[in-house]
Short mmCIF file of C-alpha atoms and ligand atoms in Angstrom, two decimals:
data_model
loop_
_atom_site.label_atom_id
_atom_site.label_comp_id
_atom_site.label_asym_id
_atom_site.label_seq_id
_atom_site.Cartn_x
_atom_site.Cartn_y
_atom_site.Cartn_z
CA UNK A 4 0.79 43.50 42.69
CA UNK A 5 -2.60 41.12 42.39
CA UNK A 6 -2.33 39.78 38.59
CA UNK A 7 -4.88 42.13 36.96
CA UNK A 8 -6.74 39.15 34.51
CA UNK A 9 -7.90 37.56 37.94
CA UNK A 10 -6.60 39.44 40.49
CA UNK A 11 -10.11 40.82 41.90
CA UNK A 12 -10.34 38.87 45.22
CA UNK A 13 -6.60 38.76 45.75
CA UNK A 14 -4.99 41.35 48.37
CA UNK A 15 -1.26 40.72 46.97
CA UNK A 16 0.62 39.23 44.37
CA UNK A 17 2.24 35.64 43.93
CA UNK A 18 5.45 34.25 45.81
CA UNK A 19 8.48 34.49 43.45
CA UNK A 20 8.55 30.59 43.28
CA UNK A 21 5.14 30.53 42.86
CA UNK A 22 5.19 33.17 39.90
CA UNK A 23 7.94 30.79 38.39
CA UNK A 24 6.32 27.55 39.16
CA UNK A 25 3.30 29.05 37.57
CA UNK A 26 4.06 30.82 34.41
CA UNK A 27 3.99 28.73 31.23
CA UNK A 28 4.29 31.97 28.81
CA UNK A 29 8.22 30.19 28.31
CA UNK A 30 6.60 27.47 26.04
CA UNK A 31 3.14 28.20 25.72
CA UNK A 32 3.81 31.23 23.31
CA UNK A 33 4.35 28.66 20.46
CA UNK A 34 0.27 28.45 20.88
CA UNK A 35 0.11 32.26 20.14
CA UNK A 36 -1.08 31.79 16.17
CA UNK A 37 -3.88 28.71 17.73
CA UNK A 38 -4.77 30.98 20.52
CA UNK A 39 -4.91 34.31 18.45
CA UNK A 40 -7.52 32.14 15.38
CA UNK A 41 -9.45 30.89 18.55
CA UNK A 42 -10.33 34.56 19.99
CA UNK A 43 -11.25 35.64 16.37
CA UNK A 44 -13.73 32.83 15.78
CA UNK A 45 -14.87 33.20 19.29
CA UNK A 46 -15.41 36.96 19.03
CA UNK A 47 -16.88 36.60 15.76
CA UNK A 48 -19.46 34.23 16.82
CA UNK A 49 -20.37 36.40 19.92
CA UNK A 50 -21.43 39.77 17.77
CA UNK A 51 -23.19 37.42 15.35
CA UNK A 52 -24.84 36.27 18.40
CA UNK A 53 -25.99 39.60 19.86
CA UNK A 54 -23.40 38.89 22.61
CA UNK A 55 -20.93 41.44 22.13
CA UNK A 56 -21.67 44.58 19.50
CA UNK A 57 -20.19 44.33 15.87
CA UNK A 58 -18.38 47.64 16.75
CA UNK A 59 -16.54 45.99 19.86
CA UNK A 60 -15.88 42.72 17.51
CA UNK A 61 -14.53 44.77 14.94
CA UNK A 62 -12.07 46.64 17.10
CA UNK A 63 -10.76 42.95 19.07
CA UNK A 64 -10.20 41.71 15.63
CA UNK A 65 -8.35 44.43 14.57
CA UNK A 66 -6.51 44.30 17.77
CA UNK A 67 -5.97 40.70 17.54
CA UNK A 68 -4.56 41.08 14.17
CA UNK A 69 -2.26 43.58 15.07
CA UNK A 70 -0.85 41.55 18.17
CA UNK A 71 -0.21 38.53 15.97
CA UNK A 72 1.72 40.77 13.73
CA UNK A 73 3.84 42.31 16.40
CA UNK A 74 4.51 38.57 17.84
CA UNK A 75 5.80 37.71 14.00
CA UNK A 76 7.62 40.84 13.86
CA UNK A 77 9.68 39.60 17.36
CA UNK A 78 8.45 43.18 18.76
CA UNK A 79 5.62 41.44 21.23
CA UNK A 80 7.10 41.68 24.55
CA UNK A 81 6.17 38.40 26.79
CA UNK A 82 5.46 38.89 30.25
CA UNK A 83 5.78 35.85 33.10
CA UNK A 84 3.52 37.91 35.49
CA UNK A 85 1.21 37.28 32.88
CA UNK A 86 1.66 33.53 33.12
CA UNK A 87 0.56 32.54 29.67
CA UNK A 88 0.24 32.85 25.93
CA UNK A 89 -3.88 34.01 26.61
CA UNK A 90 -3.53 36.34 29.58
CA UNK A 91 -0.18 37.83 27.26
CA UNK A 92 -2.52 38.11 24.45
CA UNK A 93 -5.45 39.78 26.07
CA UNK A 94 -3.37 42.00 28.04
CA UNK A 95 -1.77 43.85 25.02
CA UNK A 96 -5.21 43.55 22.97
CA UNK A 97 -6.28 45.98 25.86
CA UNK A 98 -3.12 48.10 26.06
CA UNK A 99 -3.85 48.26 22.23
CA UNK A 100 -7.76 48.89 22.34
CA UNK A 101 -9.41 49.62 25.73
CA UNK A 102 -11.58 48.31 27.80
CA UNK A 103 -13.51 46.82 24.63
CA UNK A 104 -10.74 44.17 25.18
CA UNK A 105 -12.54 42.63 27.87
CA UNK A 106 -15.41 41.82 26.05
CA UNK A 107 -13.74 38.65 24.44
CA UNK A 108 -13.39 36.84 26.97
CA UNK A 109 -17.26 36.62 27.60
CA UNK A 110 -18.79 32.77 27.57
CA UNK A 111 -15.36 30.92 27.47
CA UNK A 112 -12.29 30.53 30.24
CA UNK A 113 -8.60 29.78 29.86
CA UNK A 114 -9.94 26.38 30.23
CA UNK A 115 -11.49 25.68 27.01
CA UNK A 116 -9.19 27.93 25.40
CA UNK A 117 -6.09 26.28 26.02
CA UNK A 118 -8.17 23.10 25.01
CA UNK A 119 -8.69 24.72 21.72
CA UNK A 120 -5.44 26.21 21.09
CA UNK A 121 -3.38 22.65 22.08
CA UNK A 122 -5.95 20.42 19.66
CA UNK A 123 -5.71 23.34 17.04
CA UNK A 124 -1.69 22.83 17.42
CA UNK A 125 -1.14 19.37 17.63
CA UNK A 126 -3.97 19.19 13.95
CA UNK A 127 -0.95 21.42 12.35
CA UNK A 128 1.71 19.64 14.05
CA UNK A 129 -0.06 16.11 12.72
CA UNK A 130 -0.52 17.76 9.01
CA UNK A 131 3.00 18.70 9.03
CA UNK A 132 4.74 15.58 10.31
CA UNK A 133 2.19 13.38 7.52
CA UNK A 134 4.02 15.52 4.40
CA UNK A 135 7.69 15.04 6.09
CA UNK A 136 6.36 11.21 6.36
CA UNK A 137 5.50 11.26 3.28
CA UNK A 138 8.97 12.66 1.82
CA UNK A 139 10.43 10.06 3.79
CA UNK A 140 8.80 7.40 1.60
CA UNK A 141 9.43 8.54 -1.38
CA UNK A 142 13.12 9.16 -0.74
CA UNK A 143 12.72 4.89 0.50
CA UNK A 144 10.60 4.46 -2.89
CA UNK A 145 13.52 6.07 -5.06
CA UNK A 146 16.33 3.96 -3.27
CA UNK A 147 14.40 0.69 -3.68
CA UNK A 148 14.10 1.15 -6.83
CA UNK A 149 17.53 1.31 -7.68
CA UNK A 150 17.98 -1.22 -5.57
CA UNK A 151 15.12 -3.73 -6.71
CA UNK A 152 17.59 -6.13 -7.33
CA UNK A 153 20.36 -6.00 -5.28
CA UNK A 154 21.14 -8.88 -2.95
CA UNK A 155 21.37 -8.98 0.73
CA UNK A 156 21.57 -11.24 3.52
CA UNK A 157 17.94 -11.70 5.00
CA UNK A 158 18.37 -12.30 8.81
CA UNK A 159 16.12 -13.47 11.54
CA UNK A 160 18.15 -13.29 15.12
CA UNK A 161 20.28 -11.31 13.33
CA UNK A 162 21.71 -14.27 11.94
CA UNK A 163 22.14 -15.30 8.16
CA UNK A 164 18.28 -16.18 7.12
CA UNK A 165 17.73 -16.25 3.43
CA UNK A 166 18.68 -13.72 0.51
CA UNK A 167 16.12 -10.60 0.33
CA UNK A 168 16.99 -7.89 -2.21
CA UNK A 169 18.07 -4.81 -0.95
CA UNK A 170 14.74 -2.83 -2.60
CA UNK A 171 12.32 -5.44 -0.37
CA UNK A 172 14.12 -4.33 3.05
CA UNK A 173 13.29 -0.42 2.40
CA UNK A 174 9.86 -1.17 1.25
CA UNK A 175 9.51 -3.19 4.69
CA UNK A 176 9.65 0.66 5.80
CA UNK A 177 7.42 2.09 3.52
CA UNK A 178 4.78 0.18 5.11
CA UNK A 179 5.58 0.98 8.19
CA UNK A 180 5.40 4.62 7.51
CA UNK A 181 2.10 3.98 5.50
CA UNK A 182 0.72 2.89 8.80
CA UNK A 183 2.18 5.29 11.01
CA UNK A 184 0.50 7.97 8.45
CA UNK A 185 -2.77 5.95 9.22
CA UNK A 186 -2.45 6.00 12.99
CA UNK A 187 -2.14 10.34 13.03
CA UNK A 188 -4.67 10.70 10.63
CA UNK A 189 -6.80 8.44 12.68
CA UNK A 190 -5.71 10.51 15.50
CA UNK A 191 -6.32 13.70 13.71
CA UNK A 192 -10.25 12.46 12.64
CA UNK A 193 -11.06 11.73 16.43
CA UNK A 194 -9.49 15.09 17.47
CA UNK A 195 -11.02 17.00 15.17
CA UNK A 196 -13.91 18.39 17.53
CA UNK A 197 -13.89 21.81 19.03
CA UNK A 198 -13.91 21.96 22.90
CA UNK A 199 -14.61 26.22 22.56
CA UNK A 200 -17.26 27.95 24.66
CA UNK A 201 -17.53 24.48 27.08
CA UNK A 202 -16.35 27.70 29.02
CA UNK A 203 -14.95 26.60 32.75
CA UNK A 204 -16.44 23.51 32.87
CA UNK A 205 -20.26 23.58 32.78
CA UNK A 206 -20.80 25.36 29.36
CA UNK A 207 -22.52 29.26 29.68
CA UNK A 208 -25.32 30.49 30.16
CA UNK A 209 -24.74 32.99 27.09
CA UNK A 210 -26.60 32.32 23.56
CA UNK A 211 -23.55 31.01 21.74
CA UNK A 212 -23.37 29.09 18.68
CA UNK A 213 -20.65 26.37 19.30
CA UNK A 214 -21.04 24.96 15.56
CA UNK A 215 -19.93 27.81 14.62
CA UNK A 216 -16.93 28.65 16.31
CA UNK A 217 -15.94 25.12 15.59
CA UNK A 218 -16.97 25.31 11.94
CA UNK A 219 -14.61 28.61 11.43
CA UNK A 220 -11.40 26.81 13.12
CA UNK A 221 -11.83 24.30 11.09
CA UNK A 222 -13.29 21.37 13.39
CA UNK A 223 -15.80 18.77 11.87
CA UNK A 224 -18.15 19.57 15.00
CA UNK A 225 -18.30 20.77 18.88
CA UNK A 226 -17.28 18.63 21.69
CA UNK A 227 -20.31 16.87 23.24
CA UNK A 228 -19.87 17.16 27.27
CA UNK A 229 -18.54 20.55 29.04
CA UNK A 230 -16.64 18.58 31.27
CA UNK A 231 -14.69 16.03 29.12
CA UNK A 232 -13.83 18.85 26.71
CA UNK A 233 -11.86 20.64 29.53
CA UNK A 234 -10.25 17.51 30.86
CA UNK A 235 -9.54 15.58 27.95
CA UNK A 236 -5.57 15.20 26.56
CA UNK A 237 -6.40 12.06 24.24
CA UNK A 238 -5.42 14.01 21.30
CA UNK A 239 -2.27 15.05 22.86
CA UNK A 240 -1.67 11.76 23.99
CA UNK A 241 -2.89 9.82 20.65
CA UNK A 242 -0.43 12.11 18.38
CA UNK A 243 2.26 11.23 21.08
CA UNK A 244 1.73 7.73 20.81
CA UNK A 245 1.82 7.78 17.24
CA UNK A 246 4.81 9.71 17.47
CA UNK A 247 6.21 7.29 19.63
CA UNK A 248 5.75 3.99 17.09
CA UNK A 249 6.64 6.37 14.05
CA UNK A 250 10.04 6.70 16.09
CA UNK A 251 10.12 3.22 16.65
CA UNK A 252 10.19 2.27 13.55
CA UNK A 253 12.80 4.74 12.43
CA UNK A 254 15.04 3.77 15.39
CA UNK A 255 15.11 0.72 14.20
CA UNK A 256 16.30 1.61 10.68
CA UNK A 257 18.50 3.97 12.46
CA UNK A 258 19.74 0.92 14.17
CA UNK A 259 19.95 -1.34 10.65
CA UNK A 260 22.12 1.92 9.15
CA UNK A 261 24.43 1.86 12.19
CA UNK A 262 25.51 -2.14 11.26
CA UNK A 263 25.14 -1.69 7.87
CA UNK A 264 28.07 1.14 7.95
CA UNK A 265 29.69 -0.67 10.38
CA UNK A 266 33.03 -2.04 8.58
CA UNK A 267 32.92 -5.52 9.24
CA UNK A 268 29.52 -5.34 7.47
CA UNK A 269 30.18 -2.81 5.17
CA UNK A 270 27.18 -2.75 3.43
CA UNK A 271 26.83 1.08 2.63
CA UNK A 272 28.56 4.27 2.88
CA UNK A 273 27.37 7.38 4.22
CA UNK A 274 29.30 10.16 2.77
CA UNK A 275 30.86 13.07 4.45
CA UNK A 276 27.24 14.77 4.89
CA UNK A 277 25.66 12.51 7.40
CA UNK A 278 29.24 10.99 8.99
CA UNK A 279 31.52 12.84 11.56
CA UNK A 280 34.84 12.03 12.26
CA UNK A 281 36.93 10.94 15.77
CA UNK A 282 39.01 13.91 17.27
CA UNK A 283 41.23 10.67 18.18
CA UNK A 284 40.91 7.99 15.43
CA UNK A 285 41.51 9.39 11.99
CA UNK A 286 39.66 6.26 10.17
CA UNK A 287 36.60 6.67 11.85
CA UNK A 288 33.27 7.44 10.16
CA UNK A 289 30.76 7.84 12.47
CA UNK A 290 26.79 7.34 12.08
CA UNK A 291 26.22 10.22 14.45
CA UNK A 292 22.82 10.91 12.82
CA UNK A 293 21.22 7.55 13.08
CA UNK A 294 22.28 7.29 16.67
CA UNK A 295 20.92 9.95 18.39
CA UNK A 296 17.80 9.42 15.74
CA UNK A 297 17.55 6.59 17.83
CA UNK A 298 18.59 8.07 21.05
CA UNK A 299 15.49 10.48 20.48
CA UNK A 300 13.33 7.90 19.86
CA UNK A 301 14.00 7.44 24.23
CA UNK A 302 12.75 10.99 24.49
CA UNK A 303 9.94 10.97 22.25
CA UNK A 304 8.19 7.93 23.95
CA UNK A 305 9.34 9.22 27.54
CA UNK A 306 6.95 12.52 26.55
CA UNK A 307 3.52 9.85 26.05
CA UNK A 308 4.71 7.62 28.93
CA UNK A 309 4.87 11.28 30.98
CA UNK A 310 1.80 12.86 30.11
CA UNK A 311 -0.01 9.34 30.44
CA UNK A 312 1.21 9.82 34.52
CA UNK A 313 0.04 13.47 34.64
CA UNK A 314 -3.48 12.35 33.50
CA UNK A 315 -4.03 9.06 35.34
CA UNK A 316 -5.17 10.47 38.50
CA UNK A 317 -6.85 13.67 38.07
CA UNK A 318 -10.41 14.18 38.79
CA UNK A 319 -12.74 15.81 36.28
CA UNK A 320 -12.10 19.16 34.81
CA UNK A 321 -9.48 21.18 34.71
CA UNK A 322 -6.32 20.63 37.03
CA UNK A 323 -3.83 23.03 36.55
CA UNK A 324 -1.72 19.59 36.37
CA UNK A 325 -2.58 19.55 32.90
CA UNK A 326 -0.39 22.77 32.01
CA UNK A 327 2.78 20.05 31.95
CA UNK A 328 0.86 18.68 28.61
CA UNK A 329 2.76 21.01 26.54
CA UNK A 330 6.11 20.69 26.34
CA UNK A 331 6.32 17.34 26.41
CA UNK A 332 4.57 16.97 23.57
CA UNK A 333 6.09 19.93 21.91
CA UNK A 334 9.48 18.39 22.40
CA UNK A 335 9.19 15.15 21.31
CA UNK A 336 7.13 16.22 17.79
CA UNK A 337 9.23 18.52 16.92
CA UNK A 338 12.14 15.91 17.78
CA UNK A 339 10.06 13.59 15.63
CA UNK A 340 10.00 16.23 12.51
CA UNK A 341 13.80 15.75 12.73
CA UNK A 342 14.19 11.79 13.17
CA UNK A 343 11.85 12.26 9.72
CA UNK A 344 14.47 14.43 7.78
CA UNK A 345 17.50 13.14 8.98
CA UNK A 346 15.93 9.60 7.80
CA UNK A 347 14.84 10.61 4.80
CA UNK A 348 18.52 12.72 4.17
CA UNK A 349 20.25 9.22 5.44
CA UNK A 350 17.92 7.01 2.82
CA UNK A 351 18.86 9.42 -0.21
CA UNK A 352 22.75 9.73 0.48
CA UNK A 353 22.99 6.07 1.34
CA UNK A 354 25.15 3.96 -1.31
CA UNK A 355 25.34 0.42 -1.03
CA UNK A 356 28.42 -1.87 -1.60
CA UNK A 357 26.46 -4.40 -4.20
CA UNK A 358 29.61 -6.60 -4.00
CA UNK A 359 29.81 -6.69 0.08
CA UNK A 360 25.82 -7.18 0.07
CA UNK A 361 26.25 -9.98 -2.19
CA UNK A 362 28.78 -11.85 -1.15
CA UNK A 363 27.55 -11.87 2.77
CA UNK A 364 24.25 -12.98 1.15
CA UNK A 365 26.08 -16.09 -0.07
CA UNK A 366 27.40 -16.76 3.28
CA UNK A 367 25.91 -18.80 5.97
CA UNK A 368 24.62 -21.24 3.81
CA UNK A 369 21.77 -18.85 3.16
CA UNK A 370 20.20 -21.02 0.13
CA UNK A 371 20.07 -24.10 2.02
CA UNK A 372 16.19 -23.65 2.09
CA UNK A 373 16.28 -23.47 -1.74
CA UNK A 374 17.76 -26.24 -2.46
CA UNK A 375 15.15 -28.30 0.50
CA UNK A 376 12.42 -26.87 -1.16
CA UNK A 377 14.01 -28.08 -4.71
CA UNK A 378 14.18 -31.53 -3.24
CA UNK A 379 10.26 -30.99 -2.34
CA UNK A 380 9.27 -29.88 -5.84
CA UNK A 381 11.64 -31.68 -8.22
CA UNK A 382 12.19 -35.00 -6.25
CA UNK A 383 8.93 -34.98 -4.58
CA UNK A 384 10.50 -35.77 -0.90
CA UNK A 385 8.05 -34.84 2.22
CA UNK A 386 9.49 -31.49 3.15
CA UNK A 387 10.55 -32.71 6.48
CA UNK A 388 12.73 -35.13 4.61
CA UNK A 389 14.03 -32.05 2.60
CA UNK A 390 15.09 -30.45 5.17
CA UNK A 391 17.11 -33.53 6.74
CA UNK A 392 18.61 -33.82 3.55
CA UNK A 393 19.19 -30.44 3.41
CA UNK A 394 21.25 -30.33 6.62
CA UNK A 395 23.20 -33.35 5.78
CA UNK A 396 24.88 -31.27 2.81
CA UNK A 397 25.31 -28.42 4.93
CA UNK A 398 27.19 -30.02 7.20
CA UNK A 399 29.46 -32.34 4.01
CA UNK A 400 29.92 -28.10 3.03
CA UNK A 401 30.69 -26.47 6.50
CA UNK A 402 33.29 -29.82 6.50
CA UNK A 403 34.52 -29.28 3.13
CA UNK A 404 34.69 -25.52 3.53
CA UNK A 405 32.69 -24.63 0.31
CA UNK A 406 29.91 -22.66 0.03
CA UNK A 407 26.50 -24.82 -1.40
CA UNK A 408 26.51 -24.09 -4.85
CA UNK A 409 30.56 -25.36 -4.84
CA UNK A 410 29.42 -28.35 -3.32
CA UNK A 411 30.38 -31.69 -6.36
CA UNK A 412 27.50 -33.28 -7.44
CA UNK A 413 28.55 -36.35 -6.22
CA UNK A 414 28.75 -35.56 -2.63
CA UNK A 415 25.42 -34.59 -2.83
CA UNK A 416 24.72 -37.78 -4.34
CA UNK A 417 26.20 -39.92 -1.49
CA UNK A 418 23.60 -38.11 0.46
CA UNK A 419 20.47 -38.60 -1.51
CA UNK A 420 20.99 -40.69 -4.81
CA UNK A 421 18.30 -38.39 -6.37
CA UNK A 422 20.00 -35.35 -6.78
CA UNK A 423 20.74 -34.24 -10.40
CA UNK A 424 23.13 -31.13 -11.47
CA UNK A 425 19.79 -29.17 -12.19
CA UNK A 426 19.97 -28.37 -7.99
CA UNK A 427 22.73 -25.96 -9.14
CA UNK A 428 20.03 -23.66 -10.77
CA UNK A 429 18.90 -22.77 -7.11
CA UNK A 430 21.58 -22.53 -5.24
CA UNK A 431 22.74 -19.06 -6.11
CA UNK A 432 21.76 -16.06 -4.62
CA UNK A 433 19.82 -14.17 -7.79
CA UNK A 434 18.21 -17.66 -8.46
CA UNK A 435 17.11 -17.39 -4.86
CA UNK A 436 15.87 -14.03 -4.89
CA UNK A 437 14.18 -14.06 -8.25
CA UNK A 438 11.98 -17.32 -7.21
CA UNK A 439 10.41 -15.62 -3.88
CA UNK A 440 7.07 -14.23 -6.32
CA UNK A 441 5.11 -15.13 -3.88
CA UNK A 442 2.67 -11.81 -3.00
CA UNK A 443 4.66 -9.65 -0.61
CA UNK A 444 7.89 -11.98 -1.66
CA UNK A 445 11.45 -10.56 -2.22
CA UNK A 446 11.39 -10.95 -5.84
CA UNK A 447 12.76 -8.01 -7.63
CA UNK A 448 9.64 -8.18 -9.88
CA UNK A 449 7.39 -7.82 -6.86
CA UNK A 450 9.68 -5.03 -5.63
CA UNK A 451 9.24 -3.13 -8.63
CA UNK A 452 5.64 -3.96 -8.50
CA UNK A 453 5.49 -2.71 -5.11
CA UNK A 454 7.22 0.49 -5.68
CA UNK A 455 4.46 1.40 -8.37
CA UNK A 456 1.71 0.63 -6.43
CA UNK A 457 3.06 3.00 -3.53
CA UNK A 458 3.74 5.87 -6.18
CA UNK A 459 0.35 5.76 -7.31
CA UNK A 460 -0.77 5.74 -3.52
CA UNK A 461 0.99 8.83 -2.41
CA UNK A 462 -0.17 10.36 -5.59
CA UNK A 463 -3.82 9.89 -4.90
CA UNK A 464 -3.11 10.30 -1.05
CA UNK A 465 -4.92 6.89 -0.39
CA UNK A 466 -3.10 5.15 2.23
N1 LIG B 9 -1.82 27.98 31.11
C1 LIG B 9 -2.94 27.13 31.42
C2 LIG B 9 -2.68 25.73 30.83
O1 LIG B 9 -1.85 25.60 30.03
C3 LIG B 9 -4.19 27.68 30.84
C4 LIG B 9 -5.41 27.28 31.58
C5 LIG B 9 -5.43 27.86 32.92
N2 LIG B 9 -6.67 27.63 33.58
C6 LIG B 9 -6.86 27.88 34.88
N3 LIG B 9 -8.00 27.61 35.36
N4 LIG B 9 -5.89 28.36 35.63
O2 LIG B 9 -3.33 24.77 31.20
#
């Protein structure tokens, strides 16, 4: 049998594999909320307009509110002959109220519909992921709070770099997530136009009122060209990308968790909630949730890399090409939604070993540019000749085996006759930590600073 939505000039119906290869009611249902809002504004706009009679509109919106209610209920019975979440839509919406039904699809196609119904998904999608982001910093903003003055090894090539307190390295994060909350709202603001009643390609001939339709779903205006509001995926691929440095970033704390609960670092613990266990090794602890939050991250940007190579070579409009938008992008946001709580669950349970932290901040000679920079401000030396200096005692303690701070005076002295005990007041790790004031500096004051500032941020939602 011809499919009955288009079936007019068609003598049979589809090849099996062609039927299968076709039909994207498997995925696109999750548009059926979208798609059901987009025939209500549409048919809304077309009585106002004279288009369609208010009795017809009144019965489609009736009808349209009872399918959405049998598609919540779980009673809606999808159908792949059908092929998708509109034809599946319309189909019962006449089953339900006659011929009436086929009345709503006057002045628009599948074409800008399923342009509607994606944007009007990936908006929600956007909103939701920017409140889960947002829970994410504050469970970062609670932690380094605690934790404004804990000590940690700083490290640049992963190697020993400088003492940082534990409270500076999450708030490294909350940036990041600040601007990853910028880049999908700025994402959101550019897709924020309506692409309904562009119809096929060409717009209609029909009187309708496109600011309106787009005012009711919420848009800030219509798209501007027929043809680019049929073909265009930016706002698929802009939330993707977004989605794909969001994940990025949280792979990489993903990654920092993983060698921080590693035991010869042993800088936190992850209890029993976010750790599984070897069916081998009884000892074992594993980060299971920060790896494959950074295994996903692989998925996430494979989606934008993927829909980038559907798009690059298709001619203007519509290609039915751009059907494979969807789950790509439906996969790898909602993967994204649970990188986001599986951080944020990681960030609260996380405990840190003070002690451990400390103590490998110590190591490595990690004050070594304190005490150059003491010899810069206290003995007045060029800082070039600091740091000469500097190394010379570093090497007297990698010989002697001592850590700076246990280094005698007098050694220090056969180096550079200018040294007095008052070095010693830098050469410890708080000292270190507490000096960096510097704006955007390690200093637990800053980080406390910091902390406030963001609180007040998410409070007035000003990123
Ligand atoms: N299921 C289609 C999609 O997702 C809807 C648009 C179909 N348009 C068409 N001309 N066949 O892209």
């Amino acid at each position: 049998m011809s499919n009955r939505m288009w079936g007019g000039r068609f003598a049979t119906g589809p090849d099996a594999i062609m039927a299968e290869i076709n039909a994207s009611i498997d995925f696109d249902k999750a548009l059926y909320r979208q798609d059901i809002a987009g025939s209500r504004a549409h048919v809304a706009m077309l009585a106002k307009q004279g288009i369609v009679s208010f009795e017809d509109a009144a019965a489609i919106d009736a009808g349209l509110a009872q399918v959405l209610s049998e598609i919540e209920a779980g009673t809606f019975v999808f159908s792949r002959e059908l092929e998708d979440i509109h034809m599946n839509v319309e189909k019962r919406l006449a089953d339900l109220i006659g011929p009436a039904a086929g009345r709503l699809h006057t002045a628009r196609s599948r074409n800008d519909q399923v342009a509607t119904d994606f944007r009007l998904w990936v908006r929600d999608t956007i909103d939701e992921l920017d409140h889960a982001l947002k829970d994410l910093q504050e469970a970062l903003l609670e932690k380094a709070e605690a934790h404004a003055a804990t000590v940690m090894p700083g490290f640049t090539h992963l190697q020993t770099a400088q003492p940082v307190t534990f409270g500076h390295h999450l708030m490294a994060y909350v940036e990041m997530i600040g601007r990853d909350r910028g880049r999908f709202r700025d994402a959101r603001a550019r897709l924020n136009e309506c692409p309904l009643g562009s119809a096929a390609l060409a717009g209609t001939s029909f009187p309708i009122d496109r600011f309106a339709t787009a005012e009711a779903l919420g848009f800030a205006r219509p798209t501007a060209n027929s043809l680019d509001s049929v073909s265009d995926r930016d706002f698929a691929l802009e939330a993707l990308s977004a989605a794909s440095v969001a994940a990025m970033h949280l792979s990489r704390l993903a990654e920092e968790i993983v060698i921080w609960c590693s035991a010869p670092f042993g800088f936190i613990r992850l209890s029993d909630r976010f750790t599984t266990g070897s069916s081998i090794m009884p000892q074992k602890r594993n980060p299971d949730a920060a790896e494959l939050a950074r295994a996903k991250t692989g998925r996430i940007i494979g989606a934008l890399t993927g829909l980038l190579i559907v798009m690059k070579g298709l001619p203007l409009a519509y290609a039915k090409d751009m059907q494979e938008d969807k789950e790509p992008a439906f996969d790898a946001l909602a993967s994204l939604s649970l990188v986001i709580a599986a951080s944020a669950g990681m960030v609260r349970d996380m405990e840190p070993d003070a002690r451990a932290m400390k103590k490998a901040a110590g190591g490595g000679y990690s004050t070594a540019t304190d005490l150059a920079d003491w010899l810069v401000r206290v003995v007045g030396m060029p800082f070039r000749e600091a740091h000469h200096v500097t190394g010379r005692i570093v090497a007297a303690a990698a010989e002697a085996g001592l850590p700076l701070e246990k280094v005698p005076l007098a050694t220090m002295q056969g180096i550079d006759a200018r040294i007095t005990d008052a070095v010693f007041d830098v050469l410890s790790v708080d000292r270190s930590v507490k000096s960096r004031t510097s704006y955007g500096g390690t200093a637990p004051a800053n980080v406390r600073k910091a902390v406030k500032a963001w609180k007040r941020k998410l409070e007035k939602d000003t990123l």
